[in-house]
């Protein structure tokens, strides 16, 4: 009838996960009738991982590298369905910025002038720290602006959805 669907290749795992699988099978061999809950097993596994030698860890790193190579090779040959990103309707109203984002926009240039070499991430963290230090009173104007923009957005969204329903 149709094409036979190929299953998506199994994702590669980290050296630690390879170690966990190996450690689990060792524990089952040594104590076949003992049951461990996941928390207890994770704790024991973590403790053991911290104590093994670099040579032993290298074994798991090599396993992980081979697994990664296998996964990449299989993905090159994989032709199954891939998730498509849902496209944003260009005519739909955009969500309004939050009070924090409005605050950040107002203070971005000031922070950038003080720290011209910072990345956008560092600037955002600085704005977050400034926002956290602001008093509730200082936040009110931004929260009010955000509330007004949100109300306007909800009205526009409602109108847009009614327009779309009439079009169908």
PDB file of C-alpha atoms in Angstrom:
ATOM      1  CA  UNK A   1       0.000   0.000   0.000  1.00  0.00           C
ATOM      2  CA  UNK A   2       2.317   2.798   1.242  1.00  0.00           C
ATOM      3  CA  UNK A   3       5.959   3.037   2.059  1.00  0.00           C
ATOM      4  CA  UNK A   4       7.095   1.060   5.053  1.00  0.00           C
ATOM      5  CA  UNK A   5       7.948   3.620   7.725  1.00  0.00           C
ATOM      6  CA  UNK A   6      11.465   3.391   9.087  1.00  0.00           C
ATOM      7  CA  UNK A   7      11.836   3.979  12.783  1.00  0.00           C
ATOM      8  CA  UNK A   8      13.841   6.982  13.793  1.00  0.00           C
ATOM      9  CA  UNK A   9      17.389   6.015  14.886  1.00  0.00           C
ATOM     10  CA  UNK A  10      17.915   5.660  18.620  1.00  0.00           C
ATOM     11  CA  UNK A  11      19.595   8.774  20.033  1.00  0.00           C
ATOM     12  CA  UNK A  12      23.189   8.488  21.190  1.00  0.00           C
ATOM     13  CA  UNK A  13      23.906   8.633  24.915  1.00  0.00           C
ATOM     14  CA  UNK A  14      26.626  10.134  27.092  1.00  0.00           C
ATOM     15  CA  UNK A  15      29.548   8.267  28.663  1.00  0.00           C
ATOM     16  CA  UNK A  16      27.789   8.450  32.029  1.00  0.00           C
ATOM     17  CA  UNK A  17      24.661   6.766  30.648  1.00  0.00           C
ATOM     18  CA  UNK A  18      26.798   3.959  29.198  1.00  0.00           C
ATOM     19  CA  UNK A  19      28.384   3.603  32.635  1.00  0.00           C
ATOM     20  CA  UNK A  20      24.955   3.542  34.316  1.00  0.00           C
ATOM     21  CA  UNK A  21      23.737   0.740  32.042  1.00  0.00           C
ATOM     22  CA  UNK A  22      26.898  -1.258  32.698  1.00  0.00           C
ATOM     23  CA  UNK A  23      26.732  -0.603  36.460  1.00  0.00           C
ATOM     24  CA  UNK A  24      23.078  -1.657  36.526  1.00  0.00           C
ATOM     25  CA  UNK A  25      23.817  -4.986  34.853  1.00  0.00           C
ATOM     26  CA  UNK A  26      26.742  -5.569  37.256  1.00  0.00           C
ATOM     27  CA  UNK A  27      24.497  -4.905  40.243  1.00  0.00           C
ATOM     28  CA  UNK A  28      21.868  -7.315  38.895  1.00  0.00           C
ATOM     29  CA  UNK A  29      24.477 -10.042  38.444  1.00  0.00           C
ATOM     30  CA  UNK A  30      25.922  -9.548  41.925  1.00  0.00           C
ATOM     31  CA  UNK A  31      22.585  -9.167  43.710  1.00  0.00           C
ATOM     32  CA  UNK A  32      19.857 -10.632  41.487  1.00  0.00           C
ATOM     33  CA  UNK A  33      17.105 -10.528  44.113  1.00  0.00           C
ATOM     34  CA  UNK A  34      17.746  -6.991  45.365  1.00  0.00           C
ATOM     35  CA  UNK A  35      15.471  -4.220  44.146  1.00  0.00           C
ATOM     36  CA  UNK A  36      16.634  -0.590  44.182  1.00  0.00           C
ATOM     37  CA  UNK A  37      14.459   2.441  43.677  1.00  0.00           C
ATOM     38  CA  UNK A  38      15.754   4.883  41.103  1.00  0.00           C
ATOM     39  CA  UNK A  39      16.928   7.458  43.648  1.00  0.00           C
ATOM     40  CA  UNK A  40      19.019   4.952  45.547  1.00  0.00           C
ATOM     41  CA  UNK A  41      20.426   3.469  42.339  1.00  0.00           C
ATOM     42  CA  UNK A  42      21.293   6.940  40.988  1.00  0.00           C
ATOM     43  CA  UNK A  43      23.086   7.842  44.196  1.00  0.00           C
ATOM     44  CA  UNK A  44      25.158   4.638  44.176  1.00  0.00           C
ATOM     45  CA  UNK A  45      25.915   5.042  40.501  1.00  0.00           C
ATOM     46  CA  UNK A  46      26.998   8.652  40.949  1.00  0.00           C
ATOM     47  CA  UNK A  47      29.270   7.735  43.840  1.00  0.00           C
ATOM     48  CA  UNK A  48      30.869   4.940  41.818  1.00  0.00           C
ATOM     49  CA  UNK A  49      31.306   7.200  38.748  1.00  0.00           C
ATOM     50  CA  UNK A  50      33.252   9.700  40.863  1.00  0.00           C
ATOM     51  CA  UNK A  51      35.674   7.011  42.039  1.00  0.00           C
ATOM     52  CA  UNK A  52      36.525   5.213  38.786  1.00  0.00           C
ATOM     53  CA  UNK A  53      39.863   5.896  37.091  1.00  0.00           C
ATOM     54  CA  UNK A  54      40.381   8.036  34.010  1.00  0.00           C
ATOM     55  CA  UNK A  55      41.333   4.885  32.113  1.00  0.00           C
ATOM     56  CA  UNK A  56      38.003   3.294  32.987  1.00  0.00           C
ATOM     57  CA  UNK A  57      36.108   6.491  32.100  1.00  0.00           C
ATOM     58  CA  UNK A  58      37.923   6.527  28.750  1.00  0.00           C
ATOM     59  CA  UNK A  59      36.273   3.174  27.971  1.00  0.00           C
ATOM     60  CA  UNK A  60      32.830   4.782  28.382  1.00  0.00           C
ATOM     61  CA  UNK A  61      33.871   7.897  26.480  1.00  0.00           C
ATOM     62  CA  UNK A  62      34.933   5.675  23.563  1.00  0.00           C
ATOM     63  CA  UNK A  63      31.589   3.865  23.710  1.00  0.00           C
ATOM     64  CA  UNK A  64      29.776   7.199  23.643  1.00  0.00           C
ATOM     65  CA  UNK A  65      31.872   8.410  20.701  1.00  0.00           C
ATOM     66  CA  UNK A  66      31.108   5.256  18.709  1.00  0.00           C
ATOM     67  CA  UNK A  67      27.441   5.602  19.626  1.00  0.00           C
ATOM     68  CA  UNK A  68      27.437   9.226  18.457  1.00  0.00           C
ATOM     69  CA  UNK A  69      29.092   8.248  15.172  1.00  0.00           C
ATOM     70  CA  UNK A  70      26.478   5.513  14.702  1.00  0.00           C
ATOM     71  CA  UNK A  71      23.646   7.935  15.389  1.00  0.00           C
ATOM     72  CA  UNK A  72      24.986  10.544  12.947  1.00  0.00           C
ATOM     73  CA  UNK A  73      25.503   7.880  10.276  1.00  0.00           C
ATOM     74  CA  UNK A  74      21.977   6.535  10.751  1.00  0.00           C
ATOM     75  CA  UNK A  75      20.473  10.030  10.709  1.00  0.00           C
ATOM     76  CA  UNK A  76      22.158  10.764   7.375  1.00  0.00           C
ATOM     77  CA  UNK A  77      20.336   7.759   5.935  1.00  0.00           C
ATOM     78  CA  UNK A  78      17.066   8.379   7.783  1.00  0.00           C
ATOM     79  CA  UNK A  79      14.256   9.431   5.484  1.00  0.00           C
ATOM     80  CA  UNK A  80      11.299   9.098   7.825  1.00  0.00           C
ATOM     81  CA  UNK A  81       8.948  11.874   8.794  1.00  0.00           C
ATOM     82  CA  UNK A  82      10.620  14.863  10.350  1.00  0.00           C
ATOM     83  CA  UNK A  83       8.879  17.338  12.564  1.00  0.00           C
ATOM     84  CA  UNK A  84       8.034  20.496  10.745  1.00  0.00           C
ATOM     85  CA  UNK A  85       8.025  23.762  12.586  1.00  0.00           C
ATOM     86  CA  UNK A  86       4.664  25.413  12.747  1.00  0.00           C
ATOM     87  CA  UNK A  87       4.833  28.679  10.871  1.00  0.00           C
ATOM     88  CA  UNK A  88       3.657  31.788  12.647  1.00  0.00           C
ATOM     89  CA  UNK A  89       0.789  33.562  10.915  1.00  0.00           C
ATOM     90  CA  UNK A  90       2.285  36.897   9.875  1.00  0.00           C
ATOM     91  CA  UNK A  91      -1.124  38.599  10.187  1.00  0.00           C
ATOM     92  CA  UNK A  92      -1.742  37.390  13.753  1.00  0.00           C
ATOM     93  CA  UNK A  93      -1.110  39.950  16.497  1.00  0.00           C
ATOM     94  CA  UNK A  94       2.170  39.530  18.344  1.00  0.00           C
ATOM     95  CA  UNK A  95       2.212  38.793  22.067  1.00  0.00           C
ATOM     96  CA  UNK A  96       3.079  41.865  24.134  1.00  0.00           C
ATOM     97  CA  UNK A  97       6.295  42.172  26.139  1.00  0.00           C
ATOM     98  CA  UNK A  98       6.263  41.446  29.864  1.00  0.00           C
ATOM     99  CA  UNK A  99       6.917  44.115  32.473  1.00  0.00           C
ATOM    100  CA  UNK A 100      10.468  42.773  32.854  1.00  0.00           C
ATOM    101  CA  UNK A 101      11.057  42.980  29.102  1.00  0.00           C
ATOM    102  CA  UNK A 102       9.807  46.576  29.040  1.00  0.00           C
ATOM    103  CA  UNK A 103      12.196  47.352  31.916  1.00  0.00           C
ATOM    104  CA  UNK A 104      15.049  45.643  30.063  1.00  0.00           C
ATOM    105  CA  UNK A 105      14.366  47.608  26.884  1.00  0.00           C
ATOM    106  CA  UNK A 106      14.494  50.858  28.852  1.00  0.00           C
ATOM    107  CA  UNK A 107      17.790  49.957  30.555  1.00  0.00           C
ATOM    108  CA  UNK A 108      19.571  48.010  27.803  1.00  0.00           C
ATOM    109  CA  UNK A 109      21.500  50.973  26.374  1.00  0.00           C
ATOM    110  CA  UNK A 110      22.560  52.133  29.843  1.00  0.00           C
ATOM    111  CA  UNK A 111      23.964  48.695  30.688  1.00  0.00           C
ATOM    112  CA  UNK A 112      25.576  48.404  27.231  1.00  0.00           C
ATOM    113  CA  UNK A 113      27.348  51.750  27.705  1.00  0.00           C
ATOM    114  CA  UNK A 114      28.727  50.621  31.067  1.00  0.00           C
ATOM    115  CA  UNK A 115      29.836  47.232  29.688  1.00  0.00           C
ATOM    116  CA  UNK A 116      30.458  47.504  25.916  1.00  0.00           C
ATOM    117  CA  UNK A 117      32.204  44.122  25.651  1.00  0.00           C
ATOM    118  CA  UNK A 118      29.437  42.072  27.255  1.00  0.00           C
ATOM    119  CA  UNK A 119      27.421  39.539  25.290  1.00  0.00           C
ATOM    120  CA  UNK A 120      23.651  39.803  24.985  1.00  0.00           C
ATOM    121  CA  UNK A 121      23.333  37.033  27.575  1.00  0.00           C
ATOM    122  CA  UNK A 122      25.476  38.926  30.067  1.00  0.00           C
ATOM    123  CA  UNK A 123      23.466  42.091  29.441  1.00  0.00           C
ATOM    124  CA  UNK A 124      20.213  40.180  30.016  1.00  0.00           C
ATOM    125  CA  UNK A 125      21.527  38.750  33.295  1.00  0.00           C
ATOM    126  CA  UNK A 126      22.515  42.231  34.443  1.00  0.00           C
ATOM    127  CA  UNK A 127      19.035  43.511  33.588  1.00  0.00           C
ATOM    128  CA  UNK A 128      17.584  40.600  35.561  1.00  0.00           C
ATOM    129  CA  UNK A 129      19.671  41.506  38.592  1.00  0.00           C
ATOM    130  CA  UNK A 130      18.580  45.151  38.281  1.00  0.00           C
ATOM    131  CA  UNK A 131      14.933  44.082  38.044  1.00  0.00           C
ATOM    132  CA  UNK A 132      15.292  41.869  41.112  1.00  0.00           C
ATOM    133  CA  UNK A 133      16.758  44.766  43.108  1.00  0.00           C
ATOM    134  CA  UNK A 134      13.971  47.165  42.066  1.00  0.00           C
ATOM    135  CA  UNK A 135      11.369  47.973  44.673  1.00  0.00           C
ATOM    136  CA  UNK A 136       7.749  47.031  44.022  1.00  0.00           C
ATOM    137  CA  UNK A 137       7.003  50.734  43.645  1.00  0.00           C
ATOM    138  CA  UNK A 138       9.579  51.100  40.847  1.00  0.00           C
ATOM    139  CA  UNK A 139       8.089  48.120  39.018  1.00  0.00           C
ATOM    140  CA  UNK A 140       4.526  49.536  38.958  1.00  0.00           C
ATOM    141  CA  UNK A 141       4.910  51.691  35.795  1.00  0.00           C
ATOM    142  CA  UNK A 142       6.265  48.707  33.843  1.00  0.00           C
ATOM    143  CA  UNK A 143       3.542  46.414  35.148  1.00  0.00           C
ATOM    144  CA  UNK A 144       0.873  48.959  34.191  1.00  0.00           C
ATOM    145  CA  UNK A 145       2.313  49.361  30.689  1.00  0.00           C
ATOM    146  CA  UNK A 146       2.485  45.572  30.320  1.00  0.00           C
ATOM    147  CA  UNK A 147      -1.151  45.240  31.463  1.00  0.00           C
ATOM    148  CA  UNK A 148      -2.307  47.851  28.925  1.00  0.00           C
ATOM    149  CA  UNK A 149      -0.372  46.174  26.117  1.00  0.00           C
ATOM    150  CA  UNK A 150      -1.747  42.782  27.163  1.00  0.00           C
ATOM    151  CA  UNK A 151      -5.343  44.069  27.140  1.00  0.00           C
ATOM    152  CA  UNK A 152      -4.801  45.596  23.694  1.00  0.00           C
ATOM    153  CA  UNK A 153      -3.285  42.319  22.465  1.00  0.00           C
ATOM    154  CA  UNK A 154      -6.233  40.279  23.767  1.00  0.00           C
ATOM    155  CA  UNK A 155      -8.669  42.569  21.940  1.00  0.00           C
ATOM    156  CA  UNK A 156      -6.647  42.357  18.709  1.00  0.00           C
ATOM    157  CA  UNK A 157      -6.365  38.586  19.039  1.00  0.00           C
ATOM    158  CA  UNK A 158     -10.103  38.207  19.576  1.00  0.00           C
ATOM    159  CA  UNK A 159     -10.822  40.381  16.533  1.00  0.00           C
ATOM    160  CA  UNK A 160      -8.294  38.438  14.485  1.00  0.00           C
ATOM    161  CA  UNK A 161      -9.843  35.071  15.380  1.00  0.00           C
ATOM    162  CA  UNK A 162     -13.347  36.356  14.527  1.00  0.00           C
ATOM    163  CA  UNK A 163     -11.995  37.586  11.200  1.00  0.00           C
ATOM    164  CA  UNK A 164     -10.400  34.191  10.518  1.00  0.00           C
ATOM    165  CA  UNK A 165     -13.633  32.348  11.361  1.00  0.00           C
ATOM    166  CA  UNK A 166     -15.635  34.552   9.002  1.00  0.00           C
ATOM    167  CA  UNK A 167     -13.093  33.877   6.273  1.00  0.00           C
ATOM    168  CA  UNK A 168     -13.532  30.089   6.543  1.00  0.00           C
TER     169      UNK A 168
END
